[in-house]
Amino acid sequence: MKNARMDCLVPTAWKNVLILVMVKSVRAFVTVTIKRVTPYKDVWIVKVFTE
């Protein structure tokens, strides 16, 4: 019983971690892309606040 529970818990924990990492990497990538695409800082700030 214990092993079965652990088998169920571990994948979900890993999925949560993977999702968190993916979200963070995507956010970082998006911010970097926006900064490169729009040299104007005002435009970038507006985009961040409107999201």
Coordinates of N, CA and C in Angstrom, one line a residue:
M1 N 0.8 -1.2 0.0 CA 0.0 0.0 0.0 C 0.9 1.3 0.0
K2 N 1.9 1.2 0.9 CA 2.8 2.4 1.0 C 3.4 2.7 -0.4
N3 N 4.0 1.6 -1.0 CA 4.7 1.8 -2.3 C 3.7 2.4 -3.4
A4 N 2.5 1.8 -3.4 CA 1.5 2.3 -4.4 C 1.2 3.8 -4.2
R5 N 1.1 4.2 -3.0 CA 0.8 5.6 -2.7 C 2.0 6.5 -3.2
M6 N 3.2 6.0 -2.9 CA 4.4 6.8 -3.3 C 4.4 6.9 -4.8
D7 N 4.1 5.8 -5.5 CA 4.2 5.8 -6.9 C 3.2 6.8 -7.5
C8 N 2.0 6.9 -6.8 CA 1.0 7.9 -7.2 C 1.5 9.3 -6.9
L9 N 2.1 9.5 -5.8 CA 2.5 10.9 -5.4 C 3.7 11.4 -6.1
V10 N 4.7 10.6 -6.4 CA 5.9 11.1 -7.0 C 5.7 11.7 -8.4
P11 N 4.9 11.0 -9.3 CA 4.7 11.6 -10.6 C 4.0 12.9 -10.6
T12 N 3.0 13.0 -9.7 CA 2.3 14.3 -9.6 C 3.2 15.4 -9.1
A13 N 4.1 15.1 -8.2 CA 5.0 16.1 -7.7 C 6.0 16.5 -8.8
W14 N 6.5 15.5 -9.5 CA 7.4 15.8 -10.7 C 6.7 16.7 -11.7
K15 N 5.4 16.3 -12.0 CA 4.6 17.1 -13.0 C 4.5 18.5 -12.5
N16 N 4.2 18.8 -11.2 CA 4.1 20.1 -10.7 C 5.4 20.9 -10.9
V17 N 6.5 20.2 -10.5 CA 7.8 20.8 -10.7 C 8.1 21.2 -12.1
L18 N 7.8 20.2 -13.0 CA 8.1 20.5 -14.4 C 7.2 21.6 -14.9
I19 N 5.9 21.7 -14.5 CA 5.1 22.8 -14.9 C 5.6 24.1 -14.5
L20 N 6.0 24.1 -13.2 CA 6.6 25.4 -12.6 C 7.8 25.8 -13.4
V21 N 8.7 24.9 -13.7 CA 9.9 25.2 -14.4 C 9.6 25.7 -15.8
M22 N 8.7 25.0 -16.5 CA 8.3 25.4 -17.8 C 7.7 26.8 -17.9
V23 N 6.8 27.1 -16.9 CA 6.1 28.4 -16.8 C 7.2 29.5 -16.6
K24 N 8.1 29.2 -15.7 CA 9.2 30.2 -15.4 C 10.0 30.5 -16.6
S25 N 10.4 29.4 -17.3 CA 11.3 29.5 -18.5 C 10.6 30.2 -19.6
V26 N 9.3 29.9 -19.8 CA 8.5 30.6 -20.8 C 8.3 32.1 -20.5
R27 N 8.1 32.4 -19.3 CA 8.0 33.8 -18.9 C 9.3 34.6 -19.1
A28 N 10.4 33.9 -18.7 CA 11.7 34.6 -19.0 C 11.9 34.8 -20.4
F29 N 11.6 33.8 -21.3 CA 11.8 33.8 -22.7 C 11.0 35.0 -23.3
V30 N 9.7 35.1 -22.8 CA 8.8 36.1 -23.3 C 9.3 37.5 -23.0
T31 N 9.7 37.7 -21.7 CA 10.2 39.0 -21.3 C 11.5 39.4 -22.1
V32 N 12.4 38.4 -22.3 CA 13.6 38.7 -23.1 C 13.2 39.1 -24.5
T33 N 12.3 38.3 -25.1 CA 11.9 38.6 -26.5 C 11.2 39.9 -26.6
I34 N 10.4 40.3 -25.7 CA 9.7 41.6 -25.7 C 10.8 42.7 -25.6
K35 N 11.7 42.5 -24.7 CA 12.8 43.5 -24.6 C 13.6 43.7 -25.9
R36 N 13.9 42.6 -26.6 CA 14.6 42.7 -27.8 C 13.8 43.3 -28.9
V37 N 12.5 42.8 -29.0 CA 11.7 43.3 -30.1 C 11.4 44.8 -29.9
T38 N 11.0 45.2 -28.7 CA 10.7 46.6 -28.5 C 11.8 47.3 -27.7
P39 N 12.6 48.1 -28.4 CA 13.7 48.8 -27.7 C 13.1 49.9 -26.8
Y40 N 11.9 50.3 -27.0 CA 11.3 51.4 -26.2 C 10.8 50.8 -24.9
K41 N 11.4 51.2 -23.8 CA 11.1 50.7 -22.5 C 9.6 51.0 -22.1
D42 N 9.1 52.2 -22.5 CA 7.7 52.6 -22.2 C 6.7 51.5 -22.8
V43 N 7.0 51.2 -24.0 CA 6.1 50.2 -24.7 C 6.1 48.9 -23.9
W44 N 7.3 48.5 -23.5 CA 7.5 47.2 -22.8 C 6.8 47.2 -21.5
I45 N 6.9 48.3 -20.7 CA 6.2 48.5 -19.5 C 4.7 48.4 -19.7
V46 N 4.2 49.1 -20.7 CA 2.7 49.0 -21.0 C 2.3 47.6 -21.3
K47 N 3.1 46.9 -22.1 CA 2.7 45.5 -22.4 C 2.7 44.6 -21.2
V48 N 3.6 44.8 -20.3 CA 3.6 44.0 -19.0 C 2.4 44.3 -18.2
F49 N 2.0 45.6 -18.1 CA 0.9 45.9 -17.2 C -0.5 45.5 -17.9
T50 N -0.5 45.5 -19.2 CA -1.8 45.2 -19.9 C -2.0 43.7 -19.9
E51 N -1.0 42.9 -19.7 CA -1.1 41.4 -19.8 C -2.0 40.9 -18.7

